[in-house]
Tab-separated table of C-alpha atoms in Angstrom:
chain	number	residue	atom	x	y	z
A	1	MET	CA	-13.637	-29.393	20.228
A	2	SER	CA	-15.883	-32.340	20.383
A	3	GLY	CA	-16.984	-34.356	23.348
A	4	LYS	CA	-18.564	-37.089	21.191
A	5	ILE	CA	-17.069	-40.548	20.848
A	6	ARG	CA	-16.191	-41.483	17.304
A	7	SER	CA	-16.572	-45.219	17.897
A	8	ASP	CA	-19.520	-47.237	19.207
A	9	ARG	CA	-17.174	-49.809	20.770
A	10	SER	CA	-16.587	-47.595	23.831
A	11	ARG	CA	-19.585	-46.495	25.842
A	12	ARG	CA	-19.793	-42.861	26.924
A	13	ILE	CA	-19.886	-42.499	30.708
A	14	ASP	CA	-23.203	-41.548	32.297
A	15	LEU	CA	-21.970	-38.887	34.710
A	16	SER	CA	-25.176	-38.609	36.715
A	17	GLU	CA	-25.040	-42.348	37.430
A	18	LEU	CA	-21.333	-42.144	38.163
A	19	LEU	CA	-21.751	-39.271	40.597
A	20	SER	CA	-24.512	-41.063	42.441
A	21	ASN	CA	-22.181	-44.006	43.012
A	22	LEU	CA	-19.541	-41.592	44.269
A	23	GLY	CA	-21.949	-40.384	46.923
A	24	THR	CA	-22.624	-36.961	45.423
A	25	LYS	CA	-25.993	-35.822	46.744
A	26	GLU	CA	-26.676	-33.118	44.158
A	27	PRO	CA	-26.943	-33.896	40.442
A	28	LEU	CA	-24.615	-32.249	38.015
A	29	SER	CA	-27.309	-29.919	36.759
A	30	SER	CA	-27.390	-28.163	40.129
A	31	SER	CA	-23.943	-26.657	39.575
A	32	PRO	CA	-23.889	-22.879	39.162
A	33	ALA	CA	-24.431	-21.910	35.559
A	34	HIS	CA	-21.638	-20.263	33.651
A	35	SER	CA	-22.219	-17.561	31.069
A	36	PRO	CA	-21.215	-18.610	27.541
A	37	ALA	CA	-18.447	-16.015	27.571
A	38	HIS	CA	-17.123	-17.377	30.857
A	39	VAL	CA	-17.131	-20.909	29.481
A	40	LEU	CA	-15.294	-19.762	26.368
A	41	THR	CA	-12.352	-18.591	28.438
A	42	GLU	CA	-12.026	-22.050	30.031
A	43	THR	CA	-11.573	-24.057	26.823
A	44	ALA	CA	-8.743	-23.921	24.306
A	45	SER	CA	-10.866	-23.013	21.269
A	46	GLY	CA	-12.827	-20.573	23.425
A	47	ARG	CA	-9.691	-18.734	24.470
A	48	VAL	CA	-8.746	-18.381	20.811
A	49	LEU	CA	-12.203	-16.921	20.114
A	50	VAL	CA	-11.863	-14.433	22.986
A	51	ASP	CA	-8.411	-13.337	21.809
A	52	ALA	CA	-9.763	-12.984	18.285
A	53	ALA	CA	-12.622	-10.825	19.602
A	54	ILE	CA	-10.172	-8.546	21.447
A	55	THR	CA	-7.979	-8.210	18.364
A	56	GLY	CA	-11.059	-7.569	16.238
A	57	GLU	CA	-12.205	-4.736	18.495
A	58	ILE	CA	-8.837	-2.982	18.315
A	59	LEU	CA	-8.713	-3.359	14.528
A	60	ALA	CA	-12.311	-2.154	14.261
A	61	VAL	CA	-11.479	1.066	16.142
A	62	ALA	CA	-8.461	1.622	13.864
A	63	ILE	CA	-10.555	1.014	10.732
A	64	ALA	CA	-13.202	3.398	12.093
A	65	GLY	CA	-10.534	6.101	12.412
A	66	PHE	CA	-9.490	5.703	8.787
A	67	ALA	CA	-13.118	5.436	7.618
A	68	VAL	CA	-14.142	8.665	9.367
A	69	LYS	CA	-11.056	10.335	7.905
A	70	GLY	CA	-12.123	9.295	4.403
A	71	LEU	CA	-15.805	10.157	4.812
A	72	TYR	CA	-15.471	13.353	6.842
A	73	VAL	CA	-12.042	14.910	6.375
A	74	ASP	CA	-11.524	14.110	2.685
A	75	MET	CA	-15.057	14.985	1.617
A	76	LEU	CA	-15.681	18.106	3.724
A	77	ILE	CA	-12.253	19.565	4.486
A	78	GLY	CA	-9.797	18.331	1.918
A	79	HIS	CA	-7.875	15.231	0.953
A	80	GLU	CA	-5.013	14.224	3.237
A	81	THR	CA	-2.751	11.184	3.192
A	82	PHE	CA	-3.637	8.244	5.419
A	83	ALA	CA	-0.039	8.133	6.696
A	84	ARG	CA	-0.609	11.374	8.665
A	85	TYR	CA	-3.315	9.639	10.711
A	86	LEU	CA	-1.342	6.500	11.470
A	87	VAL	CA	0.340	7.767	14.667
A	88	PRO	CA	-2.820	8.851	16.582
A	89	ILE	CA	-4.649	5.718	15.462
A	90	LEU	CA	-1.830	3.477	16.697
A	91	LEU	CA	-1.686	5.387	20.012
A	92	VAL	CA	-5.418	4.983	20.560
A	93	GLY	CA	-5.172	1.249	19.803
A	94	LEU	CA	-2.348	0.777	22.308
A	95	LEU	CA	-4.127	2.790	24.989
A	96	GLN	CA	-7.415	1.021	24.276
A	97	TYR	CA	-5.820	-2.362	24.975
A	98	GLN	CA	-4.018	-1.234	28.128
A	99	ILE	CA	-6.975	0.627	29.645
A	100	PHE	CA	-9.475	-2.127	28.839
A	101	LEU	CA	-7.095	-4.682	30.337
A	102	SER	CA	-6.469	-2.674	33.524
A	103	ARG	CA	-10.201	-2.033	34.029
A	104	GLY	CA	-11.223	-5.668	33.598
A	105	LEU	CA	-13.046	-5.029	30.319
A	106	TYR	CA	-11.504	-8.144	28.793
A	107	SER	CA	-12.782	-10.412	31.574
A	108	ALA	CA	-15.370	-13.100	30.860
A	109	ARG	CA	-18.180	-11.120	32.496
A	110	SER	CA	-17.457	-7.981	30.490
A	111	MET	CA	-17.687	-9.805	27.160
A	112	ARG	CA	-21.467	-9.609	27.524
A	113	VAL	CA	-23.135	-6.260	26.863
A	114	SER	CA	-24.976	-4.679	29.799
A	115	PRO	CA	-25.563	-1.052	30.858
A	116	ASP	CA	-22.594	-1.005	33.245
A	117	ILE	CA	-20.295	-2.680	30.710
A	118	ALA	CA	-21.418	-0.224	28.014
A	119	ALA	CA	-20.682	2.683	30.368
A	120	GLY	CA	-17.276	1.194	31.210
A	121	ILE	CA	-16.392	0.774	27.521
A	122	THR	CA	-17.479	4.343	26.744
A	123	THR	CA	-15.443	5.756	29.632
A	124	ALA	CA	-12.359	3.693	28.758
A	125	LEU	CA	-12.413	4.733	25.098
A	126	ALA	CA	-12.981	8.380	26.060
A	127	LEU	CA	-9.973	8.174	28.395
A	128	ALA	CA	-7.813	6.716	25.617
A	129	PHE	CA	-8.802	9.559	23.295
A	130	LEU	CA	-8.256	12.200	26.005
A	131	ILE	CA	-4.737	10.907	26.679
A	132	VAL	CA	-3.896	11.074	22.972
A	133	ILE	CA	-5.343	14.604	22.794
A	134	ALA	CA	-3.252	15.621	25.821
A	135	ILE	CA	-0.131	14.169	24.204
A	136	GLY	CA	-1.031	16.085	21.059
A	137	TYR	CA	-1.246	19.397	22.887
A	138	VAL	CA	2.026	18.808	24.745
A	139	THR	CA	3.918	17.854	21.594
A	140	GLY	CA	2.171	20.404	19.404
A	141	PHE	CA	0.627	18.087	16.793
A	142	ALA	CA	-2.980	18.378	18.047
A	143	ASP	CA	-3.690	21.346	15.743
A	144	ASP	CA	-2.853	19.227	12.711
A	145	TYR	CA	-6.054	17.206	13.064
A	146	SER	CA	-9.719	18.105	12.809
A	147	ARG	CA	-11.635	18.166	16.089
A	148	GLY	CA	-14.658	16.906	14.187
A	149	TRP	CA	-12.662	13.889	13.047
A	150	VAL	CA	-11.660	13.070	16.623
A	151	LEU	CA	-15.221	13.408	17.969
A	152	LEU	CA	-16.813	11.382	15.161
A	153	TRP	CA	-14.100	8.723	15.474
A	154	LEU	CA	-14.774	8.415	19.213
A	155	LEU	CA	-18.535	8.042	18.653
A	156	ALA	CA	-17.942	5.485	15.892
A	157	SER	CA	-15.496	3.574	18.091
A	158	VAL	CA	-17.931	3.293	20.994
A	159	THR	CA	-20.678	2.127	18.636
A	160	ILE	CA	-18.535	-0.436	16.860
A	161	VAL	CA	-17.038	-1.915	20.055
A	162	LEU	CA	-20.520	-2.345	21.557
A	163	ALA	CA	-21.611	-3.980	18.296
A	164	CYS	CA	-18.594	-6.330	18.467
A	165	ARG	CA	-19.482	-7.299	22.046
A	166	THR	CA	-23.097	-7.977	21.032
A	167	TYR	CA	-21.954	-10.198	18.156
A	168	PHE	CA	-19.492	-12.002	20.421
A	169	ASP	CA	-22.219	-12.680	22.985
A	170	PHE	CA	-24.470	-14.066	20.246
A	171	THR	CA	-21.656	-16.288	18.976
A	172	ALA	CA	-20.867	-17.551	22.481
A	173	ARG	CA	-24.504	-18.442	23.118
A	174	HIS	CA	-24.766	-20.230	19.781
A	175	ARG	CA	-21.625	-22.286	20.462
A	176	ALA	CA	-22.849	-23.114	23.960
A	177	ALA	CA	-26.229	-24.283	22.647
A	178	SER	CA	-24.611	-26.439	19.966
A	179	GLY	CA	-22.313	-28.119	22.502
A	180	SER	CA	-19.206	-27.289	20.477
A	181	MET	CA	-17.574	-25.718	23.523
A	182	ARG	CA	-17.669	-28.890	25.598
A	183	GLU	CA	-14.356	-30.577	26.307
A	184	ALA	CA	-13.830	-34.349	26.341
A	185	VAL	CA	-11.576	-35.459	29.193
A	186	ALA	CA	-10.164	-38.874	30.140
A	187	LEU	CA	-8.603	-39.754	33.513
A	188	CYS	CA	-5.747	-42.201	33.711
A	189	GLY	CA	-4.173	-43.497	36.919
A	190	PRO	CA	-4.663	-45.720	39.979
A	191	ALA	CA	-8.314	-46.470	40.701
A	192	GLU	CA	-8.329	-44.782	44.106
A	193	THR	CA	-7.400	-41.412	42.582
A	194	HIS	CA	-10.374	-41.162	40.238
A	195	SER	CA	-13.166	-40.274	42.659
A	196	ALA	CA	-11.697	-37.032	44.004
A	197	ALA	CA	-10.528	-35.893	40.568
A	198	LEU	CA	-13.860	-36.699	38.964
A	199	SER	CA	-15.844	-34.912	41.660
A	200	ASN	CA	-13.770	-31.748	41.279
A	201	LEU	CA	-14.131	-31.758	37.505
A	202	THR	CA	-17.864	-32.318	37.380
A	203	GLU	CA	-18.840	-30.124	40.314
A	204	ARG	CA	-16.923	-27.049	39.150
A	205	ASN	CA	-17.238	-27.128	35.375
A	206	ARG	CA	-20.370	-27.953	33.431
A	207	GLU	CA	-18.574	-27.817	30.115
A	208	ILE	CA	-16.467	-30.949	30.661
A	209	ASP	CA	-17.462	-34.452	29.590
A	210	VAL	CA	-15.474	-37.208	31.280
A	211	VAL	CA	-15.527	-39.825	28.532
A	212	ALA	CA	-13.272	-42.489	30.038
A	213	LEU	CA	-11.557	-43.618	33.238
A	214	PHE	CA	-8.432	-45.753	32.926
A	215	ASP	CA	-7.036	-47.842	35.778
A	216	THR	CA	-3.310	-48.228	35.253
A	217	ASP	CA	-3.219	-51.057	37.814
A	218	GLY	CA	-5.651	-53.090	35.726
A	219	ASN	CA	-7.976	-53.768	38.654
A	220	PRO	CA	-11.778	-53.782	38.251
A	221	LEU	CA	-13.287	-50.465	39.374
A	222	PRO	CA	-16.621	-50.073	41.161
A	223	LEU	CA	-17.491	-47.235	38.789
A	224	PRO	CA	-19.888	-47.688	35.872
A	225	GLY	CA	-18.441	-46.783	32.533
A	226	THR	CA	-14.842	-47.454	33.548
A	227	VAL	CA	-12.514	-48.407	30.722
A	228	LEU	CA	-9.910	-50.857	31.978
A	229	GLY	CA	-6.451	-49.977	30.727
A	230	ARG	CA	-4.411	-53.038	31.642
A	231	ASP	CA	-1.445	-51.694	29.697
A	232	ALA	CA	-0.429	-48.631	27.734
A	233	LEU	CA	-1.578	-50.176	24.448
A	234	ASP	CA	-5.190	-50.358	25.702
A	235	ILE	CA	-5.127	-46.645	26.560
A	236	VAL	CA	-3.466	-45.674	23.295
A	237	SER	CA	-5.965	-47.778	21.360
A	238	PHE	CA	-8.919	-46.040	23.015
A	239	LEU	CA	-7.495	-42.573	22.487
A	240	ASP	CA	-6.729	-43.396	18.881
A	241	ARG	CA	-10.303	-44.474	18.206
A	242	ASN	CA	-12.143	-41.762	20.167
A	243	ALA	CA	-12.145	-37.974	20.281
A	244	VAL	CA	-10.500	-36.917	23.557
A	245	ASP	CA	-9.343	-33.333	24.094
A	246	ARG	CA	-7.441	-33.817	27.342
A	247	LEU	CA	-5.866	-36.774	29.126
A	248	ILE	CA	-5.217	-36.209	32.829
A	249	LEU	CA	-2.750	-38.535	34.556
A	250	THR	CA	-3.867	-38.869	38.170
A	251	GLY	CA	-1.999	-40.163	41.185
A	252	SER	CA	0.614	-38.671	43.451
A	253	ILE	CA	3.895	-37.162	42.288
A	254	SER	CA	5.702	-40.136	43.810
A	255	GLU	CA	4.001	-42.394	41.251
A	256	ALA	CA	5.176	-40.281	38.297
A	257	GLU	CA	8.205	-42.450	37.573
A	258	ARG	CA	6.035	-45.569	37.470
A	259	MET	CA	3.782	-43.885	34.892
A	260	THR	CA	6.545	-42.478	32.693
A	261	GLY	CA	6.438	-45.644	30.639
A	262	LEU	CA	3.164	-44.356	29.194
A	263	PHE	CA	4.646	-41.130	27.871
A	264	PRO	CA	6.437	-42.397	24.736
A	265	LYS	CA	3.351	-44.344	23.647
A	266	LEU	CA	1.015	-41.414	24.337
A	267	ALA	CA	3.219	-38.862	22.587
A	268	GLU	CA	1.617	-39.557	19.210
A	269	ILE	CA	-1.937	-38.949	20.430
A	270	PRO	CA	-3.212	-35.455	19.377
A	271	CYS	CA	-4.609	-34.364	22.724
A	272	GLU	CA	-3.406	-32.377	25.707
A	273	MET	CA	-1.747	-34.535	28.351
A	274	GLN	CA	-1.381	-33.228	31.884
A	275	PHE	CA	-0.324	-34.574	35.245
A	276	LEU	CA	-2.666	-33.999	38.183
A	277	VAL	CA	-0.710	-32.334	40.982
A	278	GLY	CA	-3.675	-31.923	43.317
A	279	THR	CA	-6.612	-29.681	44.108
A	280	MET	CA	-6.104	-26.087	45.161
A	281	PRO	CA	-7.210	-25.028	48.657
A	282	GLY	CA	-9.717	-22.228	49.089
A	283	GLY	CA	-8.372	-18.755	48.425
A	284	MET	CA	-5.856	-20.040	45.855
A	285	ALA	CA	-8.091	-19.901	42.803
A	286	GLU	CA	-5.512	-17.988	40.765
A	287	THR	CA	-2.641	-20.344	41.571
A	288	THR	CA	-0.543	-21.438	38.610
A	289	LEU	CA	2.244	-23.962	38.230
A	290	SER	CA	5.826	-23.151	37.344
A	291	ARG	CA	9.005	-25.135	36.865
A	292	CYS	CA	12.276	-24.679	38.709
A	293	GLY	CA	14.860	-27.225	37.585
A	294	GLY	CA	13.180	-30.590	37.890
A	295	LEU	CA	10.599	-29.326	40.390
A	296	ILE	CA	6.959	-28.512	39.646
A	297	LEU	CA	5.909	-25.676	41.934
A	298	ALA	CA	2.493	-24.240	42.767
A	299	GLU	CA	2.700	-20.472	42.648
A	300	ILE	CA	0.806	-19.122	45.658
A	301	LYS	CA	1.869	-15.484	45.476
A	302	ARG	CA	3.903	-13.397	43.059
A	303	ARG	CA	5.796	-10.201	43.637
A	304	PRO	CA	3.212	-7.438	43.258
A	305	ILE	CA	5.168	-5.460	40.660
A	306	ASP	CA	7.832	-7.289	38.665
A	307	GLY	CA	9.091	-7.859	35.148
A	308	TRP	CA	8.051	-5.232	32.617
A	309	ASN	CA	5.564	-3.794	35.120
A	310	GLY	CA	8.481	-2.927	37.383
A	311	VAL	CA	10.400	-1.436	34.475
A	312	ALA	CA	7.416	0.726	33.480
A	313	LYS	CA	6.848	1.950	37.045
A	314	SER	CA	10.546	2.784	37.492
A	315	ALA	CA	10.600	4.623	34.153
A	316	LEU	CA	7.611	6.706	35.255
A	317	ASP	CA	9.244	7.417	38.627
A	318	TYR	CA	12.614	8.545	37.304
A	319	THR	CA	11.171	10.535	34.410
A	320	VAL	CA	8.550	12.448	36.400
A	321	ALA	CA	10.832	12.959	39.435
A	322	GLY	CA	13.689	14.300	37.303
A	323	ILE	CA	11.484	16.664	35.294
A	324	SER	CA	9.637	17.795	38.441
A	325	LEU	CA	12.879	18.711	40.232
A	326	LEU	CA	13.956	20.817	37.256
A	327	LEU	CA	10.609	22.577	36.884
A	328	LEU	CA	10.113	23.095	40.621
A	329	SER	CA	13.648	24.231	41.402
A	330	PRO	CA	12.625	27.931	41.755
A	331	LEU	CA	9.841	26.939	44.170
A	332	LEU	CA	12.175	24.674	46.138
A	333	ALA	CA	14.714	27.475	46.452
A	334	ALA	CA	12.022	29.898	47.621
A	335	ILE	CA	10.816	27.449	50.273
A	336	ALA	CA	14.378	26.895	51.504
A	337	ILE	CA	14.912	30.655	51.868
A	338	ALA	CA	11.586	31.057	53.707
A	339	ILE	CA	12.518	28.282	56.171
A	340	LYS	CA	15.900	29.890	56.948
A	341	ILE	CA	14.324	33.324	57.476
A	342	ASP	CA	11.470	31.993	59.628
A	343	SER	CA	13.440	29.900	62.154
A	344	THR	CA	16.872	28.630	63.068
A	345	GLY	CA	17.896	25.157	62.011
A	346	PRO	CA	18.556	23.186	58.849
A	347	VAL	CA	16.414	23.519	55.716
A	348	PHE	CA	15.888	19.760	55.400
A	349	PHE	CA	14.684	17.201	57.909
A	350	ARG	CA	15.717	13.543	57.560
A	351	GLN	CA	14.072	10.667	59.383
A	352	ARG	CA	14.510	6.882	59.356
A	353	ARG	CA	11.593	5.044	57.811
A	354	HIS	CA	10.842	1.544	56.562
A	355	GLY	CA	10.773	1.009	52.822
A	356	PHE	CA	10.595	-1.889	50.387
A	357	ASN	CA	11.027	-5.264	52.108
A	358	ASN	CA	11.295	-3.486	55.502
A	359	ALA	CA	14.646	-1.890	54.566
A	360	VAL	CA	15.367	1.276	56.567
A	361	PHE	CA	16.168	4.454	54.640
A	362	GLN	CA	16.247	8.174	55.403
A	363	VAL	CA	13.373	10.202	53.999
A	364	TRP	CA	13.956	13.825	52.972
A	365	LYS	CA	11.481	16.570	53.906
A	366	PHE	CA	11.516	20.315	54.360
A	367	ARG	CA	11.818	21.106	58.075
A	368	THR	CA	8.475	22.254	59.467
A	369	MET	CA	9.176	22.068	63.230
A	370	HIS	CA	11.585	23.496	65.765
A	371	VAL	CA	12.514	19.890	66.725
A	372	LEU	CA	14.095	17.055	64.718
A	373	GLU	CA	12.706	13.819	66.190
A	374	ASP	CA	14.064	10.505	64.973
A	375	GLY	CA	14.342	8.294	68.051
A	376	PRO	CA	12.404	5.479	69.714
A	377	VAL	CA	9.662	7.936	70.736
A	378	ILE	CA	8.227	10.323	68.152
A	379	ASN	CA	5.274	12.542	68.967
A	380	GLN	CA	3.070	13.133	65.957
A	381	ALA	CA	2.044	16.674	65.139
A	382	ILE	CA	-1.399	17.732	66.290
A	383	ARG	CA	-3.580	20.658	65.321
A	384	ASN	CA	-2.134	23.979	66.561
A	385	ASP	CA	1.058	22.193	67.609
A	386	GLN	CA	3.477	24.749	69.101
A	387	ARG	CA	6.463	22.861	67.670
A	388	VAL	CA	5.395	23.727	64.116
A	389	THR	CA	6.937	26.864	62.634
A	390	ARG	CA	4.922	29.533	60.805
A	391	VAL	CA	6.275	28.529	57.399
A	392	GLY	CA	6.079	24.887	58.430
A	393	ARG	CA	2.340	25.163	59.088
A	394	PHE	CA	1.739	26.278	55.510
A	395	LEU	CA	4.060	23.606	54.142
A	396	ARG	CA	2.339	20.837	56.084
A	397	VAL	CA	-1.197	21.889	55.109
A	398	THR	CA	-0.242	22.025	51.424
A	399	SER	CA	2.101	18.998	51.627
A	400	LEU	CA	4.876	21.055	50.032
A	401	ASP	CA	7.176	19.740	52.761
A	402	GLU	CA	7.096	16.379	50.930
A	403	LEU	CA	8.677	17.703	47.709
A	404	PRO	CA	12.292	16.835	48.683
A	405	GLN	CA	11.214	13.181	48.575
A	406	LEU	CA	11.666	13.465	44.816
A	407	LEU	CA	15.326	12.931	45.740
A	408	ASN	CA	14.325	9.671	47.455
A	409	VAL	CA	12.607	8.628	44.234
A	410	LEU	CA	15.720	9.320	42.178
A	411	SER	CA	17.838	7.375	44.684
A	412	GLY	CA	15.534	4.366	44.339
A	413	ASP	CA	14.280	4.312	47.950
A	414	MET	CA	10.789	5.543	47.100
A	415	SER	CA	8.295	5.673	44.264
A	416	LEU	CA	6.020	8.503	43.194
A	417	VAL	CA	3.004	6.386	44.163
A	418	GLY	CA	2.811	3.818	46.939
A	419	PRO	CA	1.954	3.407	50.625
A	420	ARG	CA	3.209	6.377	52.623
A	421	PRO	CA	6.253	5.457	54.775
A	422	HIS	CA	5.994	5.970	58.522
A	423	ALA	CA	8.709	6.595	61.100
A	424	VAL	CA	10.408	3.436	62.356
A	425	ALA	CA	9.010	3.928	65.865
A	426	HIS	CA	5.450	4.270	64.506
A	427	ASN	CA	5.929	1.296	62.205
A	428	GLU	CA	6.777	-1.003	65.101
A	429	PHE	CA	3.744	0.245	67.032
A	430	TYR	CA	1.284	-0.288	64.168
A	431	ALA	CA	2.768	-3.666	63.250
A	432	GLU	CA	1.678	-4.943	66.678
A	433	MET	CA	-1.773	-3.377	66.288
A	434	PHE	CA	-2.583	-4.648	62.761
A	435	ALA	CA	-1.603	-8.128	61.569
A	436	THR	CA	-1.532	-7.053	57.908
A	437	TYR	CA	0.327	-3.791	58.439
A	438	MET	CA	3.782	-4.947	57.287
A	439	ARG	CA	2.350	-6.141	53.961
A	440	ARG	CA	2.508	-2.494	52.915
A	441	HIS	CA	6.239	-2.976	52.439
A	442	LYS	CA	5.864	-5.400	49.534
A	443	VAL	CA	6.285	-2.366	47.260
A	444	LYS	CA	8.284	0.839	47.501
A	445	PRO	CA	6.721	3.567	49.626
A	446	GLY	CA	5.367	6.577	47.773
A	447	ILE	CA	5.160	10.340	47.976
A	448	THR	CA	1.430	10.000	47.414
A	449	GLY	CA	-0.873	7.015	47.419
A	450	TRP	CA	-4.341	5.556	47.088
A	451	ALA	CA	-5.062	6.192	50.768
A	452	GLN	CA	-4.047	9.859	50.519
A	453	ILE	CA	-6.339	10.758	47.615
A	454	ASN	CA	-9.168	9.050	49.500
A	455	GLY	CA	-8.695	11.391	52.461
A	456	PHE	CA	-6.520	9.276	54.766
A	457	ARG	CA	-3.586	11.559	55.482
A	458	GLY	CA	-2.300	13.466	58.475
A	459	PRO	CA	-2.106	12.168	62.083
A	460	THR	CA	-2.764	8.461	62.640
A	461	ALA	CA	-3.639	8.446	66.342
A	462	ASP	CA	-7.123	7.026	65.656
A	463	PRO	CA	-6.748	3.216	65.199
A	464	GLU	CA	-9.824	3.055	62.975
A	465	LEU	CA	-8.441	5.676	60.588
A	466	MET	CA	-5.134	3.829	60.530
A	467	ARG	CA	-6.898	0.546	59.796
A	468	ARG	CA	-8.695	2.094	56.834
A	469	ARG	CA	-5.457	3.643	55.594
A	470	VAL	CA	-3.799	0.213	55.671
A	471	GLU	CA	-6.788	-1.278	53.815
A	472	HIS	CA	-6.414	1.303	51.048
A	473	ASP	CA	-2.661	0.656	50.844
A	474	LEU	CA	-3.193	-3.086	50.462
A	475	GLU	CA	-5.962	-2.506	47.928
A	476	TYR	CA	-3.511	-0.417	45.889
A	477	ILE	CA	-0.958	-3.255	45.951
A	478	ARG	CA	-3.569	-5.818	44.857
A	479	LYS	CA	-4.963	-3.695	42.027
A	480	TRP	CA	-1.759	-2.000	40.901
A	481	SER	CA	-1.443	-0.938	37.291
A	482	LEU	CA	0.446	1.832	35.547
A	483	TRP	CA	-2.900	3.496	34.839
A	484	LEU	CA	-3.782	3.453	38.542
A	485	ASP	CA	-0.483	5.227	39.285
A	486	MET	CA	-1.269	7.851	36.651
A	487	LYS	CA	-4.777	8.293	38.048
A	488	ILE	CA	-3.416	8.840	41.566
A	489	LEU	CA	-0.825	11.329	40.293
A	490	PHE	CA	-3.547	13.200	38.413
A	491	LEU	CA	-5.867	13.342	41.451
A	492	THR	CA	-3.189	14.175	44.018
A	493	PRO	CA	-3.230	17.952	43.368
A	494	LEU	CA	-7.009	17.874	43.808
A	495	PHE	CA	-7.393	15.537	46.805
A	496	GLY	CA	-3.972	14.482	48.066
A	497	PHE	CA	-2.052	17.650	48.854
A	498	THR	CA	-4.680	19.335	50.991
A	499	GLY	CA	-7.509	18.073	53.176
A	500	ARG	CA	-9.249	18.356	56.499
A	501	ASN	CA	-6.811	15.909	58.125
A	502	ALA	CA	-3.706	17.898	57.210
A	503	VAL	CA	-1.984	19.613	60.200
């Protein structure tokens, strides 16, 4: 991109002078500095460079795998075909991309090498390799490959990715110093709309040069450097003679029809053309625009888990739940027999609970008490509760009473991982206590969750403990990824099934 004017006939706007006339107290140079990598992600050519860097890293790791195979395996062990190594190399590349993406290692900040970023890259690559090794042991192909090859490939991968990041950072700094990342922008619309738009552009982004302001009404503007566009031909003539990367049409949506006459004449100009909808309020920094029919809509909030993410989570749920029921069937049968021998009553206990979108469903559990409460008043179990049976006490401490909820997963009412569902009576009580409580129901409830592996399980009589449990549930919804689900499932046997709060 270039922010320089190709013709001397149009004067470049002096932004510092322009801002002073707009009443801006602080000069442009006082804006917070962006890192070169951060700036790259905000310009079109920069985004291409970032994507190229990501692709280059993945290819570099793949090439390292083949190179280590040629230098180590072929020379020291014996020649093998490259085709045999294609599957693990492709798996590592796929996992590398997904894990880096889920851990924020493709963000602007992480494109610069620092000790914490280096540690994050090393951990992420090690995790990718460990997952492939685990898959290899489960499927039986792990013994077909040299352990030395795997270790040397991992070390080479970490080294080469860190080298790629260092080179990228150098390239970003060089492009920033040369000014090639700056973007030339022109504003076109009624005079009264320019001030607010210009202030937002120059205060929040140091890598934008506003090179022209066009007044579609043809009235003189009290702004130095203004280019008067009395008709579309004036604007087209300027854009044809000068390098402009982006033309922003300002004004309200109601004025769009009046400005549509410009579109056919501007269609031949090789620059981005956008319509200014407005500025985003605080807290809506990630808002994007979408189209629904003839409407342009600002997207404030999306469903937490949708599209292919929802498909992947459902696939994990149904696969793991189905396999678990088959593998655990002897244990489930033994528990059922123990419950029948220990006390009178049914093997299973069902209770109404709120699920996704506040829908009520019946959760399945092994019966652990002499009573079956499911009314407007439900007394939570306490330590040494006399209502708990002998077998039930063991089941509750180990959370084995939750295993029948695998049936809820297969029926679609629950997920393996998500906020734990509470009884309807408790839900109504906590909804009045915590304003954000019902946001937990934006996803399916889970057998285990982020709160549980962090120690928040068991009775919820203490409001502070309940508040922290809700915070962890909402944090899970905000940060959800398939890898987070897998992490929680992996840690649940260690931290989620047992704990000091279990009764």
